[in-house]
Amino acid sequence: MNRALLLQYLIGLVLLVVFAFLNANFPQYTSWIFLLYFIALMSIMFVLMGKQTQTLLKDLDEIKKGETLYKSNMEEVVKLREKDLQNTQPELMGQFKATLVPFFSLLVFIFVFYIPQVRDFFFQAGRMFAPVDTKMASFFEYLFLYGFFYVISLISGLYTRRLQAKTGTLVIATNYVVTSKGVIVDERMPIKFPLKGNIGVDSRRKFVELETVQQVMGSTVKQRIRLYASEPSKLANLLKTYGATTK
């Protein structure tokens, strides 16, 4: 398992114990503690994303220093994308479904916490472990509740990663630049040379597609980067020539 992903899981376990303890000892602040728990989870994600952003900025700067070999025409790319829209919609549908999974988890999170009848089910399960000690019983109540949220987040994360591993994520560029050191997509996404993956060409639909692997939030995700061009074969040959080795 990836070290960053393992760290993310361990921090999640520690947080659910800490916040169950806080709820048991300060029940009058239950809503605020719940909000703080949610903010803490979001903060962990932002920290991991921040580290990834630093790497991306470094790669962008390095690629920009290379000799410019090819620069797309945005108007031309947009026209080619629009002509191919009927074919791309089914390809993007599976990717769209994957993005809805975390929102579903959040809805479950809110539903369980704010519906008393549902929340009491977890509280009753927790009381079974400490039927006499009120404070300990309260700790187990919230431990079960936060534990449920944690399991749901794990399941949704694993399901999303499985979908991404099966179909990969498709990025369709609006504009791009090829230099002797790599490709910059939409001025924000770097793909360094040498290319690690395959280069596909669809002359009929007028695009070149790069298959790469990227680390996202501690997980390995397959990506397909689609570059529309009026002469895709020439673009593919350029990428194969310069993408084979580091310049």
Rosetta silent file (secondary structure, phi, psi, omega in degrees, C-alpha in Angstrom):
SEQUENCE: MNRALLLQYLIGLVLLVVFAFLNANFPQYTSWIFLLYFIALMSIMFVLMGKQTQTLLKDLDEIKKGETLYKSNMEEVVKLREKDLQNTQPELMGQFKATLVPFFSLLVFIFVFYIPQVRDFFFQAGRMFAPVDTKMASFFEYLFLYGFFYVISLISGLYTRRLQAKTGTLVIATNYVVTSKGVIVDERMPIKFPLKGNIGVDSRRKFVELETVQQVMGSTVKQRIRLYASEPSKLANLLKTYGATTK
SCORE:     score description
SCORE:     0.000 S_00000001
   1 L     0.000  141.332  178.042    0.000    0.000    0.000 S_00000001
   2 L   -58.676  137.858 -176.698    1.188    3.538   -0.790 S_00000001
   3 H   -61.338  -42.328  179.854    2.744    5.219    2.270 S_00000001
   4 H   -63.192  -38.573  179.606    0.723    8.425    1.849 S_00000001
   5 H   -68.745  -40.304  178.000   -2.513    6.440    1.590 S_00000001
   6 H   -63.293  -42.158  177.894   -1.641    4.391    4.684 S_00000001
   7 H   -61.621  -39.654  178.727   -0.900    7.593    6.619 S_00000001
   8 H   -61.729  -42.464  178.488   -4.252    8.974    5.533 S_00000001
   9 H   -65.133  -43.367 -178.490   -6.032    5.880    6.907 S_00000001
  10 H   -64.799  -42.273  177.869   -4.133    6.004   10.216 S_00000001
  11 H   -62.596  -38.710  177.602   -4.897    9.706   10.738 S_00000001
  12 H   -61.709  -40.786  178.299   -8.571    8.957   10.053 S_00000001
  13 H   -65.536  -43.228  179.232   -8.589    6.253   12.763 S_00000001
  14 H   -62.819  -42.599 -178.804   -6.912    8.558   15.292 S_00000001
  15 H   -62.570  -40.860 -177.194   -9.380   11.347   14.514 S_00000001
  16 H   -67.577  -33.799  176.140  -12.462    9.221   15.062 S_00000001
  17 H   -68.559  -45.039 -179.097  -11.171    8.136   18.524 S_00000001
  18 H   -61.482  -45.868 -176.436  -10.254   11.728   19.472 S_00000001
  19 H   -75.429  -27.775  172.266  -13.606   13.172   18.402 S_00000001
  20 H   -65.187  -39.289  177.110  -15.568   10.356   20.064 S_00000001
  21 H   -64.230  -43.654 -179.947  -13.723   11.255   23.291 S_00000001
  22 H   -63.897  -41.752  178.467  -14.541   14.960   22.844 S_00000001
  23 H   -64.010  -38.199 -179.003  -18.232   14.219   22.248 S_00000001
  24 H   -67.852  -34.072 -176.010  -18.392   12.006   25.342 S_00000001
  25 H   -94.359  -20.698  179.948  -16.853   14.678   27.583 S_00000001
  26 L  -133.143   63.238 -175.860  -18.452   17.774   26.043 S_00000001
  27 H   -61.325  -23.513 -179.288  -21.912   16.647   24.840 S_00000001
  28 H   -68.605  -16.041 -179.241  -23.196   20.249   24.889 S_00000001
  29 H  -110.248   27.358 -174.646  -20.920   21.012   21.934 S_00000001
  30 H   -54.157  -47.989 -177.478  -21.918   18.005   19.832 S_00000001
  31 H   -64.241  -40.787  179.428  -22.820   19.993   16.700 S_00000001
  32 H   -67.062  -38.815  179.161  -19.638   22.064   16.879 S_00000001
  33 H   -67.247  -38.224  176.359  -17.486   18.967   17.409 S_00000001
  34 H   -60.469  -44.372  178.673  -19.170   17.306   14.445 S_00000001
  35 H   -64.237  -40.201  179.035  -18.344   20.358   12.310 S_00000001
  36 H   -64.203  -37.808  177.767  -14.765   20.352   13.601 S_00000001
  37 H   -62.066  -44.218  179.634  -14.424   16.657   12.673 S_00000001
  38 H   -63.875  -42.826  178.928  -15.557   17.406    9.128 S_00000001
  39 H   -63.053  -39.247  179.664  -13.133   20.356    8.878 S_00000001
  40 H   -62.765  -42.311  178.640  -10.282   18.148   10.156 S_00000001
  41 H   -63.787  -42.428  178.866  -10.945   15.536    7.447 S_00000001
  42 H   -64.695  -36.564 -179.239  -11.038   18.242    4.774 S_00000001
  43 H   -63.963  -39.691  178.045   -7.795   19.728    6.127 S_00000001
  44 H   -60.607  -42.476  179.705   -6.000   16.398    5.723 S_00000001
  45 H   -63.930  -41.384 -179.252   -7.096   16.278    2.086 S_00000001
  46 H   -66.835  -36.263  177.988   -5.900   19.843    1.465 S_00000001
  47 H   -63.801  -45.329  179.165   -2.501   19.095    3.042 S_00000001
  48 H   -64.974  -38.827  178.320   -2.039   16.063    0.779 S_00000001
  49 H   -67.535  -34.471  179.243   -3.201   18.084   -2.231 S_00000001
  50 H   -63.216  -41.235  178.062   -0.794   20.876   -1.275 S_00000001
  51 H   -64.346  -38.727  179.063    2.186   18.517   -1.400 S_00000001
  52 H   -68.172  -36.879  179.451    1.056   17.274   -4.792 S_00000001
  53 H   -62.993  -38.813  178.481    0.629   20.872   -6.025 S_00000001
  54 H   -60.035  -42.076  178.252    4.254   21.672   -5.117 S_00000001
  55 H   -64.833  -41.356  179.933    5.438   18.779   -7.299 S_00000001
  56 H   -63.418  -43.234 -179.765    3.213   19.913  -10.179 S_00000001
  57 H   -63.943  -38.066  177.945    4.523   23.489  -10.025 S_00000001
  58 H   -64.225  -43.782  179.326    8.114   22.228  -10.055 S_00000001
  59 H   -66.167  -40.007  178.022    7.409   20.044  -13.117 S_00000001
  60 H   -59.398  -46.107 -179.264    5.638   22.915  -14.907 S_00000001
  61 H   -62.145  -40.490 -179.168    8.619   25.196  -14.383 S_00000001
  62 H   -66.507  -42.770 -178.960   11.036   22.544  -15.663 S_00000001
  63 H   -66.455  -37.462 -179.900    9.003   21.826  -18.826 S_00000001
  64 H   -63.365  -25.038 -179.502    8.676   25.554  -19.620 S_00000001
  65 L   -75.485  -12.950 -179.709   12.469   25.832  -19.713 S_00000001
  66 L   -76.719  167.923  178.063   12.599   23.439  -22.655 S_00000001
  67 L   -73.484  129.510  179.593   12.619   24.406  -26.335 S_00000001
  68 E   -70.763  122.514 -177.755    9.073   24.905  -27.687 S_00000001
  69 E  -105.512  -31.642 -176.612    8.392   22.281  -30.366 S_00000001
  70 E  -157.214  135.691  177.247    4.644   22.566  -30.887 S_00000001
  71 E  -131.664  125.839 -176.012    1.897   24.906  -29.687 S_00000001
  72 L   -72.378  156.197  173.500   -1.763   24.142  -30.276 S_00000001
  73 L   -97.816  113.893 -173.313   -4.244   26.552  -31.819 S_00000001
  74 H   -59.532  -42.802 -179.365   -7.060   26.879  -29.275 S_00000001
  75 H   -61.250  -41.522  179.221   -9.762   27.748  -31.830 S_00000001
  76 H   -65.421  -43.911 -179.751   -8.801   24.746  -33.937 S_00000001
  77 H   -62.450  -44.578 -179.269   -8.766   22.420  -30.919 S_00000001
  78 H   -61.687  -41.597  178.435  -12.182   23.634  -29.728 S_00000001
  79 H   -62.946  -42.892  179.352  -13.706   23.045  -33.193 S_00000001
  80 H   -66.212  -38.354  176.710  -12.292   19.511  -33.352 S_00000001
  81 H   -62.516  -43.605 -178.900  -13.576   18.789  -29.832 S_00000001
  82 H   -64.295  -39.314  177.863  -17.063   19.987  -30.758 S_00000001
  83 H   -64.212  -29.212 -176.039  -17.128   17.775  -33.871 S_00000001
  84 L   -97.857    7.638 -173.067  -16.187   14.789  -31.702 S_00000001
  85 H   -59.183  -38.013 -178.496  -18.610   15.612  -28.878 S_00000001
  86 H   -62.196  -32.816  179.723  -21.038   12.805  -29.700 S_00000001
  87 H   -81.684  -31.179 -175.477  -18.261   10.241  -29.234 S_00000001
  88 H   -80.287  -26.504 -177.556  -16.777   11.761  -26.061 S_00000001
  89 H   -57.330  -48.270  177.717  -20.036   12.018  -24.071 S_00000001
  90 H   -63.346  -32.878  179.742  -20.342    8.241  -23.408 S_00000001
  91 H   -66.293  -35.098 -177.597  -16.634    8.129  -22.496 S_00000001
  92 H   -84.376  -14.871 -175.999  -17.070   10.870  -19.901 S_00000001
  93 H   -64.159  -44.480  178.583  -20.255    9.430  -18.368 S_00000001
  94 H   -61.980  -37.918  178.631  -18.434    6.728  -16.356 S_00000001
  95 H   -66.269  -38.338  178.874  -15.998    9.341  -15.095 S_00000001
  96 H   -64.809  -39.425  178.563  -18.891   11.578  -14.033 S_00000001
  97 H   -61.278  -38.194 -179.723  -20.452    8.735  -12.013 S_00000001
  98 H   -64.062  -34.397 -179.166  -17.177    8.279  -10.127 S_00000001
  99 H   -72.058  -19.209 -179.099  -17.203   11.948   -9.075 S_00000001
 100 H   -80.882  -19.124 -175.907  -20.679   11.517   -7.538 S_00000001
 101 H   -58.991  -48.435  178.472  -19.572    8.805   -5.084 S_00000001
 102 H   -60.535  -34.328  178.233  -17.992   11.214   -2.514 S_00000001
 103 H   -66.980  -36.077  176.110  -21.143   13.389   -2.597 S_00000001
 104 H   -62.799  -41.901  178.710  -23.239   10.296   -1.850 S_00000001
 105 H   -61.746  -40.838  179.559  -21.005    9.578    1.163 S_00000001
 106 H   -64.781  -39.153  177.737  -21.496   13.145    2.411 S_00000001
 107 H   -63.205  -41.936  176.981  -25.290   12.793    2.124 S_00000001
 108 H   -62.599  -42.881  178.818  -25.172    9.579    4.179 S_00000001
 109 H   -54.550  -51.093 -178.359  -22.951   11.371    6.699 S_00000001
 110 H   -69.173  -41.714 -178.936  -25.497   14.204    7.158 S_00000001
 111 H   -59.348  -49.148 -177.795  -28.531   11.895    7.075 S_00000001
 112 H   -65.270  -41.784 -174.202  -27.239    9.625    9.858 S_00000001
 113 H   -72.564  -37.470 -171.982  -26.066   12.456   12.102 S_00000001
 114 H   -98.549   -4.900  174.402  -29.132   14.696   11.867 S_00000001
 115 L   -99.985  108.309 -174.142  -31.918   12.061   11.888 S_00000001
 116 H   -54.576  -40.993 -177.255  -32.382   11.146   15.590 S_00000001
 117 H   -63.091  -39.126  179.662  -33.947    7.733   14.912 S_00000001
 118 H   -72.236  -43.388 -179.492  -31.003    6.667   12.719 S_00000001
 119 H   -62.646  -36.998 -179.099  -28.399    8.140   15.066 S_00000001
 120 H   -64.595  -26.811  177.900  -29.971    6.345   18.062 S_00000001
 121 H   -60.711  -43.207  179.488  -29.383    2.991   16.359 S_00000001
 122 H   -72.429  -33.526  178.679  -25.612    3.524   16.609 S_00000001
 123 H   -66.249  -40.381  179.000  -25.927    4.898   20.131 S_00000001
 124 H   -63.911  -39.350  177.629  -27.767    1.768   21.295 S_00000001
 125 H   -64.179  -39.097  179.877  -25.031   -0.420   19.799 S_00000001
 126 H   -67.743  -38.017 -178.329  -22.392    1.626   21.621 S_00000001
 127 H   -63.762  -24.269 -179.559  -24.164    1.418   25.004 S_00000001
 128 L   -62.079  -25.001 -177.608  -23.910   -2.373   24.915 S_00000001
 129 L   -86.847  -13.838  178.217  -20.148   -2.078   25.583 S_00000001
 130 L  -151.868   71.943 -174.837  -20.557    0.065   28.709 S_00000001
 131 L   -69.195  -19.414 -175.421  -24.088   -0.290   30.124 S_00000001
 132 L  -100.391  -50.742 -177.411  -23.152    1.106   33.581 S_00000001
 133 L   -76.369  111.480 -175.249  -20.570    3.855   33.041 S_00000001
 134 H   -62.979  -46.400 -177.266  -22.478    6.754   31.412 S_00000001
 135 H   -67.253  -40.390  177.720  -19.426    8.610   30.122 S_00000001
 136 H   -66.714  -37.229  178.110  -17.812    5.459   28.740 S_00000001
 137 H   -62.574  -40.992  178.132  -21.113    4.495   27.140 S_00000001
 138 H   -63.911  -38.289  177.874  -21.234    7.903   25.476 S_00000001
 139 H   -60.718  -46.158 -179.815  -17.685    7.408   24.188 S_00000001
 140 H   -68.014  -32.519  177.500  -18.626    4.099   22.571 S_00000001
 141 H   -58.280  -50.816 -178.347  -21.808    5.637   21.148 S_00000001
 142 H   -74.306  -27.267  176.292  -19.853    8.255   19.233 S_00000001
 143 H   -64.234  -40.896  177.042  -17.083    5.797   18.422 S_00000001
 144 H   -65.735  -41.254 -177.502  -19.657    3.648   16.614 S_00000001
 145 H   -65.778  -51.700  178.660  -21.128    6.697   14.889 S_00000001
 146 H   -66.400  -33.014  176.776  -17.807    8.117   13.681 S_00000001
 147 H   -61.939  -38.273  177.726  -16.636    4.594   12.875 S_00000001
 148 H   -63.740  -45.138  177.899  -19.598    4.203   10.535 S_00000001
 149 H   -59.766  -40.558 -177.525  -18.692    7.463    8.782 S_00000001
 150 H   -65.489  -43.365  179.555  -15.100    6.310    8.489 S_00000001
 151 H   -63.743  -42.268  178.738  -16.076    2.949    6.950 S_00000001
 152 H   -61.066  -42.440  179.741  -18.410    4.680    4.478 S_00000001
 153 H   -65.702  -37.182  177.729  -15.607    7.048    3.421 S_00000001
 154 H   -64.789  -45.770 -178.639  -13.229    4.077    2.987 S_00000001
 155 H   -63.134  -44.650 -179.783  -15.738    2.156    0.878 S_00000001
 156 H   -65.202  -38.003  178.127  -16.516    5.170   -1.326 S_00000001
 157 H   -65.425  -43.891  179.328  -12.790    5.883   -1.744 S_00000001
 158 H   -65.370  -40.588 -179.955  -11.993    2.288   -2.682 S_00000001
 159 H   -64.567  -43.083  179.180  -14.945    2.150   -5.095 S_00000001
 160 H   -62.248  -44.842  179.836  -13.891    5.410   -6.755 S_00000001
 161 H   -65.266  -34.454  178.109  -10.296    4.214   -7.134 S_00000001
 162 H   -66.739  -40.957  176.754  -11.503    0.904   -8.588 S_00000001
 163 H   -62.404  -43.425 -179.885  -13.587    2.753  -11.171 S_00000001
 164 H   -66.282  -36.716  179.349  -10.627    4.967  -12.039 S_00000001
 165 H   -68.140  -31.938 -177.761   -8.324    1.950  -12.254 S_00000001
 166 H   -76.929  -48.164 -174.853  -10.776    0.218  -14.607 S_00000001
 167 H  -104.124  -22.341 -174.877  -11.578    3.079  -16.972 S_00000001
 168 L    75.705  165.905  176.137   -8.918    5.667  -16.107 S_00000001
 169 E  -100.868  138.140 -178.152   -9.587    9.392  -16.050 S_00000001
 170 E  -105.184  121.186  176.084   -9.932   11.201  -19.346 S_00000001
 171 E  -111.017  120.433 -179.796   -8.520   14.725  -19.657 S_00000001
 172 E  -106.126  111.957 -174.355   -9.440   16.533  -22.885 S_00000001
 173 L   -71.312  142.937  171.411   -7.103   19.463  -23.495 S_00000001
 174 L   -92.534  -38.404  172.680   -8.342   22.862  -24.647 S_00000001
 175 L  -148.729  157.081 -177.124   -4.806   24.030  -25.364 S_00000001
 176 E  -158.793  157.874  178.932   -1.364   22.514  -24.940 S_00000001
 177 E  -132.119  135.514  175.643    2.321   23.108  -25.560 S_00000001
 178 E  -109.555  123.985  175.053    5.005   20.541  -26.352 S_00000001
 179 E  -117.117  178.709  179.975    8.586   21.393  -25.384 S_00000001
 180 L   -70.095   -8.477 -178.872   11.775   19.342  -25.461 S_00000001
 181 L  -111.898   -4.897  178.912   11.158   18.508  -21.789 S_00000001
 182 E   155.662 -165.253 -178.117    7.476   17.551  -21.829 S_00000001
 183 E  -122.743  137.384  174.082    3.874   18.628  -22.440 S_00000001
 184 E  -113.926  119.230 -177.561    1.866   21.293  -20.612 S_00000001
 185 E  -102.376  125.274  177.400   -1.904   20.785  -20.816 S_00000001
 186 L    53.514   30.991  175.716   -4.215   23.770  -20.255 S_00000001
 187 L    62.735   13.309 -175.496   -1.331   25.692  -18.646 S_00000001
 188 L  -141.663  -14.025 -175.667   -1.671   23.687  -15.428 S_00000001
 189 E  -117.197  113.419 -179.173   -0.985   19.995  -16.056 S_00000001
 190 E   -92.684  140.736  172.524    2.613   18.855  -16.681 S_00000001
 191 E  -129.637  103.739 -173.635    3.603   15.614  -18.429 S_00000001
 192 E   -79.184  149.829  169.007    7.362   15.211  -18.264 S_00000001
 193 L   -86.699  146.112    1.414    9.576   13.389  -20.748 S_00000001
 194 L   -73.755  147.907  179.467   10.357   10.544  -20.980 S_00000001
 195 L   -70.846  133.745  177.978    6.733    9.515  -21.405 S_00000001
 196 L  -108.340   86.808 -177.638    5.685    6.599  -19.222 S_00000001
 197 L   151.966 -171.838 -176.948    2.873    4.992  -21.166 S_00000001
 198 L   -96.404  157.643  175.447    1.464    4.517  -24.634 S_00000001
 199 E  -119.705  114.332 -179.942    0.773    7.021  -27.395 S_00000001
 200 E  -106.789  151.739 -179.187   -2.384    6.334  -29.402 S_00000001
 201 E  -129.459  131.297  172.108   -3.538    8.046  -32.600 S_00000001
 202 E  -121.489   96.533 -176.002   -7.072    8.354  -33.996 S_00000001
 203 L   -67.777  -31.694 -178.975   -6.710    9.955  -37.409 S_00000001
 204 L   -69.293  -43.460 -178.248  -10.441    9.865  -38.107 S_00000001
 205 L   -90.674   -1.679  172.929  -11.381   11.700  -34.868 S_00000001
 206 L    64.498   52.969  173.402   -8.258   13.919  -35.084 S_00000001
 207 E  -150.063  159.057  171.072   -6.547   13.342  -31.760 S_00000001
 208 E  -112.718  138.294 -179.063   -3.495   11.877  -30.059 S_00000001
 209 E  -124.211  125.488  177.850   -4.026   10.193  -26.709 S_00000001
 210 E   -98.945  130.060  175.728   -1.345    9.750  -24.052 S_00000001
 211 E  -103.068  114.280 -177.679   -1.813    7.005  -21.471 S_00000001
 212 E  -127.895  174.578  176.367   -0.003    7.931  -18.270 S_00000001
 213 E  -125.235  134.080 -178.410   -0.035    7.099  -14.568 S_00000001
 214 E  -132.789  147.886  174.702   -0.335    9.775  -11.879 S_00000001
 215 E   -88.882  118.284  178.996   -0.278    9.805   -8.072 S_00000001
 216 E  -125.708  115.759  179.360   -3.486   11.397   -6.744 S_00000001
 217 L    52.304   41.186  177.228   -4.054   11.619   -2.959 S_00000001
 218 L    83.240    2.570 -179.036   -1.722    8.706   -2.379 S_00000001
 219 E  -116.664  148.938  176.776   -3.327    6.509   -5.055 S_00000001
 220 E   -88.747  121.082 -176.216   -2.068    5.477   -8.482 S_00000001
 221 E  -122.726  131.327  175.024   -4.545    6.600  -11.145 S_00000001
 222 E   -77.260  136.489  179.183   -4.436    5.855  -14.869 S_00000001
 223 E  -127.600  142.788  171.537   -4.937    8.931  -17.031 S_00000001
 224 E  -115.349  120.207 -179.232   -5.695    9.433  -20.691 S_00000001
 225 E  -104.725  114.966 -175.888   -4.667   12.839  -22.006 S_00000001
 226 E  -100.441  123.482 -178.796   -6.416   13.678  -25.281 S_00000001
 227 E  -117.344  108.673  178.471   -4.769   16.212  -27.587 S_00000001
 228 E   -79.394  139.694 -178.986   -6.809   17.249  -30.623 S_00000001
 229 L  -154.911  148.520 -179.734   -4.797   18.274  -33.693 S_00000001
 230 L   -68.369  -28.985  176.886   -5.458   18.779  -37.406 S_00000001
 231 L  -126.871   77.095 -174.822   -2.523   16.447  -38.170 S_00000001
 232 H   -61.009  -32.117 -179.283   -2.475   13.952  -35.277 S_00000001
 233 H   -64.251  -40.473  178.861    0.098   11.635  -36.912 S_00000001
 234 H   -66.201  -40.787  178.246    2.705   14.402  -37.043 S_00000001
 235 H   -63.937  -42.488  179.731    2.038   15.308  -33.404 S_00000001
 236 H   -63.054  -41.836  178.513    2.320   11.655  -32.378 S_00000001
 237 H   -63.266  -38.222  177.832    5.654   11.265  -34.186 S_00000001
 238 H   -63.732  -43.954  179.917    6.974   14.371  -32.435 S_00000001
 239 H   -66.801  -37.725  178.988    5.928   13.006  -29.035 S_00000001
 240 H   -67.360  -38.456 -178.514    7.448    9.611  -29.785 S_00000001
 241 H   -67.878  -50.459 -175.763   10.730   11.175  -30.881 S_00000001
 242 H   -88.496  -21.912 -177.917   11.199   13.553  -27.948 S_00000001
 243 H   -84.016   -5.920 -177.988    9.217   11.573  -25.390 S_00000001
 244 L   -75.264  -30.301 -178.304   11.428    8.494  -25.634 S_00000001
 245 L  -138.381  163.934  177.005   14.289   10.031  -23.641 S_00000001
 246 L   -80.722  128.446 -179.041   14.936   12.933  -21.305 S_00000001
 247 L   -96.455    0.000    0.000   16.240   15.990  -23.136 S_00000001
